Short mmCIF file of C-alpha atoms in Angstrom, two decimals:
data_model
loop_
_atom_site.label_atom_id
_atom_site.label_comp_id
_atom_site.label_asym_id
_atom_site.label_seq_id
_atom_site.Cartn_x
_atom_site.Cartn_y
_atom_site.Cartn_z
CA MET R 12 0.00 0.00 0.00
CA ALA R 13 2.78 2.46 0.90
CA ALA R 14 4.05 2.88 -2.66
CA GLN R 15 0.54 3.75 -3.87
CA ALA R 16 -0.35 5.91 -0.88
CA LYS R 17 -1.84 9.35 -1.52
CA ILE R 18 -0.11 12.04 0.53
CA LEU R 19 -1.44 15.54 1.14
CA ILE R 20 1.30 18.09 1.85
CA VAL R 21 0.17 21.40 3.36
CA ASP R 22 2.51 24.38 3.69
CA ASP R 23 2.35 28.03 2.71
CA GLU R 24 5.90 27.78 1.32
CA ARG R 25 5.02 26.81 -2.27
CA ASP R 26 8.61 25.91 -3.19
CA LEU R 27 8.77 23.49 -0.26
CA VAL R 28 5.47 21.82 -1.21
CA ASP R 29 6.54 21.55 -4.85
CA ALA R 30 9.91 20.04 -3.86
CA TYR R 31 8.36 17.49 -1.48
CA VAL R 32 5.71 16.53 -4.04
CA ARG R 33 8.32 16.05 -6.76
CA LEU R 34 10.70 14.04 -4.57
CA LEU R 35 8.03 11.87 -2.95
CA GLU R 36 6.42 11.10 -6.31
CA ARG R 37 9.81 9.78 -7.46
CA SER R 38 9.54 7.34 -4.54
CA GLY R 39 6.21 6.08 -5.87
CA TYR R 40 3.76 8.06 -3.74
CA ARG R 41 0.84 9.98 -5.21
CA CYS R 42 1.06 13.51 -3.83
CA ILE R 43 -1.19 16.53 -3.72
CA GLY R 44 -0.31 19.91 -2.30
CA ALA R 45 -2.23 22.67 -0.56
CA PHE R 46 -0.94 26.10 0.38
CA ASP R 47 -3.43 27.09 3.09
CA ALA R 48 -5.85 25.49 5.54
CA ASN R 49 -9.01 26.14 3.50
CA GLU R 50 -7.55 24.44 0.43
CA ALA R 51 -6.26 21.58 2.59
CA ILE R 52 -9.68 21.01 4.18
CA ARG R 53 -11.32 20.86 0.74
CA MET R 54 -8.72 18.30 -0.36
CA ILE R 55 -9.14 16.23 2.80
CA ASP R 56 -12.87 16.04 2.15
CA ALA R 57 -12.58 15.39 -1.61
CA GLU R 58 -9.43 13.25 -1.84
CA SER R 59 -9.34 11.22 1.42
CA PRO R 60 -5.52 11.14 1.58
CA ASP R 61 -3.77 8.13 3.13
CA LEU R 62 -1.36 10.40 5.01
CA VAL R 63 -1.29 14.14 5.76
CA ILE R 64 1.80 16.28 6.32
CA THR R 65 1.01 19.80 7.49
CA ASP R 66 2.85 22.86 8.66
CA LEU R 67 1.53 24.21 11.95
CA SER R 68 1.81 27.85 10.85
CA LEU R 69 -0.50 28.66 7.96
CA PRO R 70 -1.73 32.08 6.82
CA ASP R 71 -5.44 31.38 7.32
CA ALA R 72 -5.52 28.97 10.26
CA ASN R 73 -3.47 26.94 12.67
CA GLY R 74 -2.35 23.53 11.40
CA ILE R 75 -4.06 22.02 14.43
CA GLU R 76 -7.37 22.71 12.66
CA ILE R 77 -6.20 20.47 9.83
CA VAL R 78 -5.28 17.75 12.34
CA ARG R 79 -8.76 17.99 13.85
CA ARG R 80 -10.44 17.80 10.41
CA VAL R 81 -8.44 14.72 9.43
CA ARG R 82 -9.21 13.06 12.77
CA ALA R 83 -12.93 13.83 12.43
CA LYS R 84 -12.95 12.16 9.02
CA SER R 85 -10.59 9.28 9.79
CA PRO R 86 -9.26 8.22 13.17
CA VAL R 87 -6.53 6.10 11.55
CA THR R 88 -5.02 8.37 8.87
CA PRO R 89 -1.42 9.16 9.85
CA ILE R 90 -0.73 12.86 10.40
CA ILE R 91 2.73 14.40 10.51
CA VAL R 92 3.01 18.03 11.62
CA MET R 93 6.01 20.24 10.94
CA SER R 94 7.03 23.66 12.15
CA GLY R 95 10.02 25.91 11.73
CA HIS R 96 9.49 27.11 15.29
CA ASN R 97 9.87 25.06 18.44
CA THR R 98 7.04 27.01 20.06
CA ALA R 99 6.28 25.86 23.58
CA GLY R 100 3.08 23.87 23.60
CA LEU R 101 2.35 23.99 19.86
CA HIS R 102 3.74 20.56 19.04
CA GLU R 103 2.13 19.12 22.18
CA ALA R 104 -1.21 20.64 21.21
CA ALA R 105 -0.94 19.10 17.75
CA GLN R 106 -0.29 15.67 19.21
CA ALA R 107 -3.14 16.12 21.70
CA ALA R 108 -5.41 16.92 18.71
CA GLY R 109 -4.39 13.65 17.05
CA ALA R 110 -1.11 14.17 15.17
CA ASN R 111 1.05 11.05 15.10
CA LEU R 112 4.41 12.77 14.79
CA SER R 113 5.81 16.26 15.13
CA LEU R 114 8.96 17.36 13.26
CA LEU R 115 11.04 20.51 13.46
CA LYS R 116 11.86 22.09 10.07
CA PRO R 117 13.96 21.87 8.06
CA VAL R 118 13.27 18.17 7.44
CA SER R 119 15.46 16.31 4.96
CA ILE R 120 13.75 14.28 2.28
CA ALA R 121 15.48 11.16 3.63
CA GLU R 122 14.04 11.75 7.11
CA LEU R 123 10.62 12.51 5.66
CA GLN R 124 10.66 9.33 3.57
CA ARG R 125 11.65 7.32 6.66
CA VAL R 126 8.83 8.66 8.84
CA ILE R 127 6.28 8.34 6.03
CA GLY R 128 7.27 4.70 5.53
CA GLU R 129 6.95 4.01 9.24
CA ALA R 130 3.62 5.82 9.52
CA LEU R 131 2.11 3.95 6.56
CA ALA R 132 3.40 0.60 7.82
CA ARG R 133 1.38 0.90 11.03
#
């Protein structure tokens, strides 16, 4: 299943989303990108991704809202949150909302591939 998994990547840094999509698709994943929370929520509802990677800091909402939306739709979909800031309580709040893993940016593609593989294997 992992090689055919559909991954939603949410970040307001378009270059980062484009790079992750390109690199993860080379690994056999199907990827879709969103650049804000509203777009991500539409994609979650329409696409039912197998895994969601989201930044915690988005221009129109907190990434925790995305975690809550995914959890409301699917209690088993793996969710990885990322942030460039090690803000006290933010990563803990994301995990309390249902995120499986919290990463501090920048995240190498090798590390991202490793955690995606582990998350999809569960």
